[in-house]
mmCIF file of C-alpha atoms in Angstrom:
data_model
loop_
_atom_site.group_PDB
_atom_site.id
_atom_site.type_symbol
_atom_site.label_atom_id
_atom_site.label_comp_id
_atom_site.label_asym_id
_atom_site.label_seq_id
_atom_site.Cartn_x
_atom_site.Cartn_y
_atom_site.Cartn_z
ATOM 1 C CA MET A 839 86.977 -75.621 67.033
ATOM 2 C CA SER A 840 84.175 -72.861 67.110
ATOM 3 C CA HIS A 841 82.579 -72.339 63.874
ATOM 4 C CA VAL A 842 82.225 -68.477 63.373
ATOM 5 C CA LYS A 843 79.344 -66.886 62.080
ATOM 6 C CA PRO A 844 78.865 -63.962 60.122
ATOM 7 C CA ALA A 845 79.891 -61.009 62.509
ATOM 8 C CA PRO A 846 77.289 -58.547 62.945
ATOM 9 C CA CYS A 847 77.520 -54.935 61.458
ATOM 10 C CA CYS A 848 77.006 -53.155 64.881
ATOM 11 C CA SER A 849 77.746 -50.422 67.115
ATOM 12 C CA ILE A 850 75.891 -48.812 69.996
ATOM 13 C CA ALA A 851 74.724 -45.457 68.462
ATOM 14 C CA PRO A 852 71.737 -45.723 66.296
ATOM 15 C CA PRO A 853 73.017 -44.700 62.911
ATOM 16 C CA ASP A 854 69.315 -42.925 62.246
ATOM 17 C CA ILE A 855 70.208 -40.719 64.921
ATOM 18 C CA LEU A 856 73.560 -39.733 63.575
ATOM 19 C CA ALA A 857 72.423 -39.220 60.217
ATOM 20 C CA ARG A 858 69.624 -37.236 61.414
ATOM 21 C CA LEU A 859 72.242 -35.090 63.628
ATOM 22 C CA ALA A 860 74.415 -35.053 60.571
ATOM 23 C CA ALA A 861 71.601 -33.670 58.205
ATOM 24 C CA GLU A 862 69.761 -31.180 60.975
ATOM 25 C CA GLY A 863 71.690 -31.012 64.220
ATOM 26 C CA THR A 864 73.859 -27.653 65.218
ATOM 27 C CA PRO A 865 77.371 -27.499 62.994
ATOM 28 C CA GLU A 866 78.985 -29.321 66.038
ATOM 29 C CA GLN A 867 76.599 -31.560 66.196
ATOM 30 C CA ARG A 868 76.857 -32.133 61.979
ATOM 31 C CA ALA A 869 80.586 -32.663 62.536
ATOM 32 C CA ALA A 870 80.369 -35.247 65.166
ATOM 33 C CA ALA A 871 77.943 -37.364 63.535
ATOM 34 C CA ILE A 872 79.804 -37.261 60.337
ATOM 35 C CA ARG A 873 83.043 -38.369 62.362
ATOM 36 C CA ALA A 874 80.843 -41.233 63.881
ATOM 37 C CA LEU A 875 79.397 -42.328 60.405
ATOM 38 C CA GLY A 876 82.671 -42.151 58.739
ATOM 39 C CA PRO A 877 84.238 -45.267 59.649
ATOM 40 C CA SER A 878 81.080 -47.293 59.128
ATOM 41 C CA SER A 879 82.105 -48.646 55.947
ATOM 42 C CA ALA A 880 85.412 -49.750 56.622
ATOM 43 C CA PHE A 881 84.301 -51.633 59.834
ATOM 44 C CA ARG A 882 81.524 -53.255 57.781
ATOM 45 C CA ALA A 883 84.043 -54.468 55.747
ATOM 46 C CA GLN A 884 86.470 -55.845 58.107
ATOM 47 C CA ARG A 885 83.335 -57.555 59.965
ATOM 48 C CA ALA A 886 82.571 -58.981 56.571
ATOM 49 C CA LEU A 887 85.833 -60.492 55.964
ATOM 50 C CA ILE A 888 85.949 -61.861 59.680
ATOM 51 C CA GLY A 889 82.992 -63.308 59.039
ATOM 52 C CA ARG A 890 83.503 -65.117 55.575
ATOM 53 C CA LEU A 891 86.689 -66.493 56.544
ATOM 54 C CA GLY A 892 85.308 -67.611 59.458
ATOM 55 C CA ARG A 893 82.650 -69.525 57.748
ATOM 56 C CA GLU A 894 84.787 -70.772 54.697
ATOM 57 C CA LEU A 895 87.860 -71.869 56.726
ATOM 58 C CA ASN A 896 86.059 -72.857 59.715
ATOM 59 C CA LEU A 897 88.589 -70.782 61.957
ATOM 60 C CA GLY A 898 88.024 -69.123 65.618
ATOM 61 C CA ALA A 899 88.691 -66.065 67.062
ATOM 62 C CA ALA A 900 92.319 -67.252 68.039
ATOM 63 C CA GLN A 901 93.104 -67.539 64.118
ATOM 64 C CA LEU A 902 91.367 -64.626 63.055
ATOM 65 C CA GLY A 903 92.461 -61.968 65.271
ATOM 66 C CA GLY A 904 95.584 -63.280 66.963
ATOM 67 C CA LEU A 905 93.640 -63.656 70.543
ATOM 68 C CA ALA A 906 94.379 -66.229 72.896
ATOM 69 C CA LEU A 907 91.963 -68.925 74.319
ATOM 70 C CA ALA A 908 91.871 -69.476 77.667
ATOM 71 C CA THR A 909 90.404 -71.903 80.224
ATOM 72 C CA GLY A 910 89.096 -69.252 82.319
ATOM 73 C CA ARG A 911 88.556 -65.581 82.567
ATOM 74 C CA LYS A 912 91.082 -63.763 80.695
ATOM 75 C CA LEU A 913 90.625 -59.996 79.876
ATOM 76 C CA THR A 914 93.191 -57.114 78.617
ATOM 77 C CA ALA A 915 92.709 -53.656 77.746
ATOM 78 C CA TYR A 916 94.515 -51.419 75.294
ATOM 79 C CA ASP A 917 95.073 -47.912 74.614
ATOM 80 C CA ASN A 918 94.517 -46.856 70.696
ATOM 81 C CA GLN A 919 95.800 -43.205 71.764
ATOM 82 C CA ARG A 920 93.437 -41.645 69.349
ATOM 83 C CA GLN A 921 95.322 -43.458 66.371
ATOM 84 C CA GLY A 922 91.992 -45.088 64.749
ATOM 85 C CA ARG A 923 91.491 -48.548 63.109
ATOM 86 C CA TYR A 924 95.291 -49.317 61.889
ATOM 87 C CA PHE A 925 96.284 -49.128 65.342
ATOM 88 C CA LEU A 926 94.075 -51.265 66.802
ATOM 89 C CA PRO A 927 94.290 -52.762 69.356
ATOM 90 C CA GLY A 928 96.888 -50.358 70.935
ATOM 91 C CA VAL A 929 99.198 -50.298 73.577
ATOM 92 C CA LYS A 930 98.451 -52.799 76.409
ATOM 93 C CA VAL A 931 97.837 -51.132 79.748
ATOM 94 C CA ARG A 932 96.001 -53.562 81.924
ATOM 95 C CA GLY A 933 96.170 -58.006 81.466
ATOM 96 C CA THR A 934 94.021 -60.168 83.607
ATOM 97 C CA ASP A 935 96.119 -60.485 86.448
ATOM 98 C CA ASP A 936 97.580 -56.726 86.547
ATOM 99 C CA PRO A 937 96.668 -54.162 88.969
ATOM 100 C CA PRO A 938 94.402 -51.297 87.762
ATOM 101 C CA ALA A 939 95.937 -48.960 85.120
ATOM 102 C CA ALA A 940 96.555 -45.489 85.365
ATOM 103 C CA ASP A 941 93.749 -44.974 82.557
ATOM 104 C CA GLU A 942 90.131 -44.451 83.921
ATOM 105 C CA ALA A 943 88.603 -45.517 80.483
ATOM 106 C CA ALA A 944 90.666 -48.761 80.414
ATOM 107 C CA ASN A 945 89.779 -49.826 83.726
ATOM 108 C CA GLN A 946 86.118 -49.482 83.044
ATOM 109 C CA ALA A 947 86.185 -51.157 80.160
ATOM 110 C CA PHE A 948 88.419 -54.038 81.787
ATOM 111 C CA ASP A 949 86.114 -54.229 84.443
ATOM 112 C CA GLY A 950 83.100 -54.161 82.202
ATOM 113 C CA SER A 951 84.026 -57.237 80.402
ATOM 114 C CA GLY A 952 84.559 -58.898 83.318
ATOM 115 C CA THR A 953 81.583 -58.382 84.897
ATOM 116 C CA THR A 954 79.917 -59.328 81.444
ATOM 117 C CA TYR A 955 81.968 -62.671 81.294
ATOM 118 C CA ASP A 956 81.070 -63.453 85.048
ATOM 119 C CA PHE A 957 77.270 -63.050 84.112
ATOM 120 C CA TYR A 958 77.467 -65.429 81.298
ATOM 121 C CA ARG A 959 79.750 -67.675 83.193
ATOM 122 C CA THR A 960 77.792 -67.800 86.737
ATOM 123 C CA VAL A 961 74.060 -67.415 85.024
ATOM 124 C CA LEU A 962 74.455 -69.019 81.950
ATOM 125 C CA GLY A 963 77.201 -71.750 82.143
ATOM 126 C CA ARG A 964 78.847 -70.010 79.058
ATOM 127 C CA ASN A 965 82.792 -69.375 78.911
ATOM 128 C CA SER A 966 83.101 -66.144 77.320
ATOM 129 C CA VAL A 967 81.442 -64.913 73.961
ATOM 130 C CA ASP A 968 82.499 -68.211 71.763
ATOM 131 C CA ASP A 969 82.044 -70.506 74.929
ATOM 132 C CA ALA A 970 85.854 -71.579 74.675
ATOM 133 C CA GLY A 971 87.474 -69.061 76.358
ATOM 134 C CA MET A 972 88.168 -66.247 74.297
ATOM 135 C CA GLU A 973 89.844 -63.575 75.538
ATOM 136 C CA LEU A 974 87.955 -60.274 75.935
ATOM 137 C CA VAL A 975 90.054 -57.636 74.191
ATOM 138 C CA SER A 976 89.177 -53.777 74.543
ATOM 139 C CA SER A 977 90.512 -50.825 72.815
ATOM 140 C CA VAL A 978 89.645 -47.442 74.389
ATOM 141 C CA HIS A 979 90.341 -43.661 73.215
ATOM 142 C CA TYR A 980 89.656 -44.795 69.537
ATOM 143 C CA GLY A 981 89.669 -42.123 67.105
ATOM 144 C CA VAL A 982 89.338 -38.324 68.225
ATOM 145 C CA GLY A 983 85.886 -37.825 69.805
ATOM 146 C CA TYR A 984 84.374 -40.677 68.303
ATOM 147 C CA ASP A 985 80.759 -40.950 69.256
ATOM 148 C CA ASN A 986 80.378 -44.859 69.477
ATOM 149 C CA ALA A 987 81.629 -48.223 70.905
ATOM 150 C CA PHE A 988 81.097 -51.333 69.030
ATOM 151 C CA TRP A 989 82.097 -54.937 68.309
ATOM 152 C CA ASN A 990 84.306 -55.880 65.351
ATOM 153 C CA GLY A 991 83.886 -59.056 65.052
ATOM 154 C CA VAL A 992 87.030 -59.908 67.442
ATOM 155 C CA GLN A 993 87.428 -57.129 70.035
ATOM 156 C CA MET A 994 85.555 -53.931 71.752
ATOM 157 C CA VAL A 995 86.519 -50.613 70.702
ATOM 158 C CA TYR A 996 85.207 -47.730 72.571
ATOM 159 C CA GLY A 997 85.493 -44.016 71.489
ATOM 160 C CA ASP A 998 85.771 -40.933 74.028
ATOM 161 C CA GLY A 999 82.679 -39.337 73.031
ATOM 162 C CA SER A 1000 82.548 -35.840 71.917
ATOM 163 C CA GLY A 1001 80.564 -34.410 74.346
ATOM 164 C CA THR A 1002 78.376 -32.858 71.643
ATOM 165 C CA ILE A 1003 76.522 -36.353 70.952
ATOM 166 C CA PHE A 1004 77.711 -38.708 73.629
ATOM 167 C CA ARG A 1005 78.979 -37.517 76.734
ATOM 168 C CA THR A 1006 82.801 -37.557 77.230
ATOM 169 C CA GLY A 1007 83.923 -40.780 78.588
ATOM 170 C CA ALA A 1008 80.220 -42.218 78.816
ATOM 171 C CA LEU A 1009 80.527 -45.081 76.800
ATOM 172 C CA THR A 1010 83.137 -47.378 79.154
ATOM 173 C CA LYS A 1011 80.708 -46.482 81.804
ATOM 174 C CA ALA A 1012 77.794 -47.882 80.950
ATOM 175 C CA ILE A 1013 77.817 -51.661 81.580
ATOM 176 C CA ASP A 1014 74.721 -52.071 79.621
ATOM 177 C CA VAL A 1015 76.323 -50.764 76.568
ATOM 178 C CA ILE A 1016 79.388 -53.339 77.387
ATOM 179 C CA GLY A 1017 77.142 -56.084 77.974
ATOM 180 C CA HIS A 1018 75.045 -55.150 74.530
ATOM 181 C CA GLU A 1019 78.066 -55.167 72.234
ATOM 182 C CA LEU A 1020 79.871 -58.231 73.847
ATOM 183 C CA THR A 1021 76.562 -60.080 73.470
ATOM 184 C CA HIS A 1022 76.834 -59.331 69.602
ATOM 185 C CA GLY A 1023 79.531 -61.559 69.653
ATOM 186 C CA VAL A 1024 77.849 -64.298 71.305
ATOM 187 C CA THR A 1025 75.216 -63.835 68.764
ATOM 188 C CA GLN A 1026 77.936 -63.948 66.287
ATOM 189 C CA TYR A 1027 79.296 -67.653 67.691
ATOM 190 C CA THR A 1028 75.356 -68.535 67.845
ATOM 191 C CA ALA A 1029 72.485 -68.106 65.926
ATOM 192 C CA GLY A 1030 74.608 -65.808 63.390
ATOM 193 C CA LEU A 1031 71.389 -63.153 62.987
ATOM 194 C CA VAL A 1032 71.754 -61.399 59.877
ATOM 195 C CA TYR A 1033 71.830 -58.030 60.152
ATOM 196 C CA SER A 1034 68.845 -56.891 58.015
ATOM 197 C CA LYS A 1035 65.219 -56.103 58.813
ATOM 198 C CA GLN A 1036 63.658 -58.647 61.430
ATOM 199 C CA PRO A 1037 66.520 -60.774 61.805
ATOM 200 C CA GLY A 1038 68.834 -57.792 62.746
ATOM 201 C CA ALA A 1039 66.303 -56.254 64.516
ATOM 202 C CA LEU A 1040 66.632 -59.527 66.753
ATOM 203 C CA ASN A 1041 70.142 -59.529 66.626
ATOM 204 C CA GLU A 1042 70.021 -55.888 68.252
ATOM 205 C CA SER A 1043 66.954 -56.914 70.771
ATOM 206 C CA PHE A 1044 69.009 -59.893 72.043
ATOM 207 C CA SER A 1045 71.919 -57.358 72.719
ATOM 208 C CA ASP A 1046 69.685 -55.195 74.650
ATOM 209 C CA VAL A 1047 68.213 -58.196 76.576
ATOM 210 C CA PHE A 1048 71.485 -59.246 77.671
ATOM 211 C CA GLY A 1049 72.874 -55.777 78.150
ATOM 212 C CA SER A 1050 70.008 -54.931 80.606
ATOM 213 C CA LEU A 1051 70.503 -58.042 82.501
ATOM 214 C CA VAL A 1052 74.505 -57.355 82.997
ATOM 215 C CA LYS A 1053 73.419 -54.268 84.445
ATOM 216 C CA GLN A 1054 70.562 -55.783 86.665
ATOM 217 C CA TYR A 1055 72.807 -58.578 87.727
ATOM 218 C CA SER A 1056 75.708 -55.963 88.811
ATOM 219 C CA LEU A 1057 72.942 -54.186 90.709
ATOM 220 C CA ASN A 1058 71.148 -57.050 92.086
ATOM 221 C CA GLN A 1059 67.802 -55.540 90.786
ATOM 222 C CA THR A 1060 64.526 -57.610 90.454
ATOM 223 C CA ALA A 1061 62.701 -57.226 86.919
ATOM 224 C CA ASP A 1062 60.614 -54.963 88.885
ATOM 225 C CA GLU A 1063 63.258 -52.655 90.051
ATOM 226 C CA ALA A 1064 65.060 -52.228 87.096
ATOM 227 C CA ASP A 1065 64.814 -48.883 84.817
ATOM 228 C CA TRP A 1066 65.036 -51.159 81.452
ATOM 229 C CA LEU A 1067 66.635 -48.109 79.935
ATOM 230 C CA ILE A 1068 70.022 -48.820 77.304
ATOM 231 C CA GLY A 1069 72.536 -46.360 77.820
ATOM 232 C CA GLU A 1070 70.880 -44.281 80.227
ATOM 233 C CA GLY A 1071 73.099 -41.147 80.812
ATOM 234 C CA THR A 1072 75.278 -41.355 77.888
ATOM 235 C CA LEU A 1073 73.842 -39.227 75.619
ATOM 236 C CA VAL A 1074 74.397 -35.330 76.242
ATOM 237 C CA PRO A 1075 71.341 -33.882 78.422
ATOM 238 C CA GLU A 1076 69.873 -32.092 75.495
ATOM 239 C CA LEU A 1077 69.856 -35.308 73.407
ATOM 240 C CA GLY A 1078 67.784 -37.520 75.770
ATOM 241 C CA GLY A 1079 68.122 -39.508 78.749
ATOM 242 C CA ALA A 1080 68.992 -42.861 77.089
ATOM 243 C CA LEU A 1081 69.305 -44.634 73.989
ATOM 244 C CA ARG A 1082 66.290 -46.814 74.265
ATOM 245 C CA SER A 1083 63.638 -47.837 76.323
ATOM 246 C CA MET A 1084 62.647 -51.717 76.852
ATOM 247 C CA SER A 1085 59.693 -50.925 78.774
ATOM 248 C CA ASN A 1086 58.298 -48.233 76.556
ATOM 249 C CA PRO A 1087 59.695 -48.083 73.219
ATOM 250 C CA GLY A 1088 59.637 -44.671 71.853
ATOM 251 C CA THR A 1089 60.303 -42.948 74.857
ATOM 252 C CA ALA A 1090 63.890 -42.596 75.215
ATOM 253 C CA TYR A 1091 64.801 -39.659 73.667
ATOM 254 C CA PRO A 1092 63.057 -37.038 71.676
ATOM 255 C CA GLY A 1093 62.336 -38.089 67.988
ATOM 256 C CA ASP A 1094 62.871 -41.735 69.266
ATOM 257 C CA SER A 1095 60.962 -43.855 66.712
ATOM 258 C CA GLN A 1096 60.847 -47.010 67.911
ATOM 259 C CA PRO A 1097 57.480 -49.088 67.619
ATOM 260 C CA ALA A 1098 56.125 -50.656 70.556
ATOM 261 C CA HIS A 1099 53.585 -53.085 68.726
ATOM 262 C CA MET A 1100 53.659 -54.594 65.138
ATOM 263 C CA LYS A 1101 50.795 -52.351 64.205
ATOM 264 C CA ASP A 1102 53.742 -49.962 64.119
ATOM 265 C CA TYR A 1103 56.493 -51.969 62.664
ATOM 266 C CA LYS A 1104 58.565 -49.477 60.476
ATOM 267 C CA ASP A 1105 59.463 -51.735 57.141
ATOM 268 C CA LEU A 1106 62.346 -49.889 56.126
ATOM 269 C CA PRO A 1107 64.724 -50.647 53.077
ATOM 270 C CA ASP A 1108 68.164 -52.214 53.659
ATOM 271 C CA ASP A 1109 69.779 -49.914 51.383
ATOM 272 C CA ASN A 1110 73.198 -48.300 53.038
ATOM 273 C CA ASP A 1111 71.415 -45.341 53.681
ATOM 274 C CA PRO A 1112 72.299 -44.936 57.546
ATOM 275 C CA LYS A 1113 68.969 -43.176 58.305
ATOM 276 C CA ASN A 1114 67.078 -46.624 57.290
ATOM 277 C CA ASP A 1115 69.040 -48.233 59.822
ATOM 278 C CA SER A 1116 69.930 -51.751 57.656
ATOM 279 C CA GLY A 1117 66.171 -51.866 57.437
ATOM 280 C CA GLY A 1118 65.459 -50.724 60.912
ATOM 281 C CA VAL A 1119 67.574 -52.746 63.015
ATOM 282 C CA HIS A 1120 67.611 -50.537 65.903
ATOM 283 C CA ILE A 1121 64.051 -49.327 65.337
ATOM 284 C CA ASN A 1122 62.024 -52.399 65.311
ATOM 285 C CA SER A 1123 63.897 -53.911 67.893
ATOM 286 C CA GLY A 1124 61.484 -52.019 70.538
ATOM 287 C CA ILE A 1125 58.800 -54.517 69.605
ATOM 288 C CA PRO A 1126 60.987 -57.964 70.792
ATOM 289 C CA ASN A 1127 62.502 -55.969 73.558
ATOM 290 C CA ARG A 1128 59.251 -54.830 75.061
ATOM 291 C CA ALA A 1129 57.909 -58.464 74.875
ATOM 292 C CA PHE A 1130 60.766 -59.575 77.109
ATOM 293 C CA TYR A 1131 60.056 -57.028 79.348
ATOM 294 C CA LEU A 1132 56.769 -58.084 79.607
ATOM 295 C CA ALA A 1133 57.580 -61.752 80.169
ATOM 296 C CA ALA A 1134 60.276 -60.528 82.792
ATOM 297 C CA LEU A 1135 57.980 -58.515 84.742
ATOM 298 C CA ALA A 1136 55.124 -61.284 84.753
ATOM 299 C CA LEU A 1137 57.597 -63.951 85.964
ATOM 300 C CA GLY A 1138 58.894 -61.665 88.682
ATOM 301 C CA GLY A 1139 62.038 -61.936 90.641
ATOM 302 C CA HIS A 1140 65.331 -61.410 88.846
ATOM 303 C CA ALA A 1141 64.911 -61.165 84.995
ATOM 304 C CA TRP A 1142 67.959 -63.677 84.578
ATOM 305 C CA ASP A 1143 66.531 -66.123 86.486
ATOM 306 C CA VAL A 1144 63.794 -67.358 84.266
ATOM 307 C CA ALA A 1145 63.343 -65.186 81.330
ATOM 308 C CA GLY A 1146 66.954 -64.651 80.536
ATOM 309 C CA LYS A 1147 67.591 -68.379 80.382
ATOM 310 C CA ILE A 1148 64.542 -68.919 77.944
ATOM 311 C CA TRP A 1149 65.877 -66.424 75.672
ATOM 312 C CA TYR A 1150 69.355 -67.250 75.865
ATOM 313 C CA LYS A 1151 68.425 -70.830 75.213
ATOM 314 C CA ALA A 1152 66.687 -69.760 72.220
ATOM 315 C CA LEU A 1153 69.077 -67.906 71.048
ATOM 316 C CA THR A 1154 71.824 -70.110 71.104
ATOM 317 C CA GLN A 1155 70.224 -73.618 70.486
ATOM 318 C CA HIS A 1156 67.067 -72.619 68.474
ATOM 319 C CA LEU A 1157 67.352 -69.343 66.397
ATOM 320 C CA LYS A 1158 69.023 -69.232 62.562
ATOM 321 C CA PRO A 1159 70.467 -66.369 60.755
ATOM 322 C CA ASP A 1160 67.175 -65.291 58.896
ATOM 323 C CA THR A 1161 64.553 -66.137 61.818
ATOM 324 C CA GLN A 1162 61.828 -63.867 61.813
ATOM 325 C CA PHE A 1163 60.135 -62.161 64.653
ATOM 326 C CA ALA A 1164 57.045 -64.830 64.666
ATOM 327 C CA GLU A 1165 59.827 -67.567 64.509
ATOM 328 C CA ALA A 1166 61.776 -66.441 67.127
ATOM 329 C CA ALA A 1167 58.675 -65.870 69.545
ATOM 330 C CA GLN A 1168 57.432 -69.300 69.013
ATOM 331 C CA MET A 1169 60.916 -70.638 69.337
ATOM 332 C CA THR A 1170 60.805 -68.778 73.394
ATOM 333 C CA VAL A 1171 57.276 -70.246 73.978
ATOM 334 C CA ASP A 1172 58.438 -73.539 73.036
ATOM 335 C CA VAL A 1173 61.688 -73.257 75.269
ATOM 336 C CA ALA A 1174 59.576 -71.917 78.194
ATOM 337 C CA GLN A 1175 57.076 -74.841 77.798
ATOM 338 C CA ASP A 1176 59.884 -76.858 79.094
ATOM 339 C CA ILE A 1177 60.246 -75.159 82.118
ATOM 340 C CA SER A 1178 56.777 -74.410 83.310
ATOM 341 C CA ALA A 1179 52.819 -73.758 82.116
ATOM 342 C CA LYS A 1180 53.487 -70.570 83.910
ATOM 343 C CA ALA A 1181 56.397 -69.507 82.079
ATOM 344 C CA ARG A 1182 55.051 -70.509 78.738
ATOM 345 C CA LYS A 1183 51.641 -68.750 79.516
ATOM 346 C CA ALA A 1184 53.847 -65.328 80.462
ATOM 347 C CA VAL A 1185 55.927 -65.790 77.157
ATOM 348 C CA LYS A 1186 53.361 -66.257 74.859
ATOM 349 C CA ALA A 1187 51.127 -63.413 76.479
ATOM 350 C CA ALA A 1188 54.193 -60.883 76.186
ATOM 351 C CA TRP A 1189 54.314 -61.813 72.546
ATOM 352 C CA LYS A 1190 50.614 -61.292 72.082
ATOM 353 C CA GLU A 1191 50.505 -58.214 73.747
ATOM 354 C CA VAL A 1192 53.169 -56.473 71.253
ATOM 355 C CA GLY A 1193 51.034 -58.140 67.992
ATOM 356 C CA VAL A 1194 53.733 -60.773 66.998
ATOM 357 C CA LEU A 1195 51.678 -64.075 68.394
#
């Protein structure tokens, strides 16, 4: 049975953005941001409990969440019917062999999970997030106008967006958002990166890397064809074009504070204040994000063919819960060495350019 690592406290909406809007936004933005921030403590407690039970009792996802294990691709979509966390997963609207549901969001979440499964299976040889055929469960229409999407330790949960922060219906449409959040599940079952400071920023960065690769894979894009944006078009236009830019961190939206180099690293406290983002996990992830982008661009072709496989092997076989940036960088260099001198040179140069090595 798979050994479950600590479930990350993760969601696609950076809490520092929500905290800023809650303090400085329009009345509508303040209300939407407070609604999005409100459930965080409850889900944080749930994820912590799932992680602790998994570690102490060596339980897998099936026992913890009542979810089925399968020998192949198994997907299920549920309608939460805007009733919140006590109604999760909700009412089943589509299963693996079912025709499309009447609900567009349910179909988008279902298909996006399927594309992510296919990417991991076809490209990386991984059988679902736990590598043991875990059923990928999605619940849509969570809460009322909820501006977030997240992996809760056993399943995916999507809000509809309020139309004030996130565009209504945008979160289930964004394949990179789906790939990002499901990758938190992969990290949970492998490296178990602690969701704080540098390990937490690596946790977020690996999710951005594979979220972007899922999108590129679905579009058959090469590294130089990709936009390297995370959540492009999910925010309402007045807030910005995307949640993050991997190629140019700090440029995704007005007020984006992501650094692109270690000289600008933000040493923030992990003090439960949302504006500090668990020690800057969504903020400082810009540094390893750009390192991956530079390595992928230098290696050329499809980013998942070489760079993606290097990062995947590092994540699943080498990283530990408390791994720091410099350690992760060296691990990817070591993995690249096993592929070719060219790969090692490209990866090492990328980390040097962002000031980590």
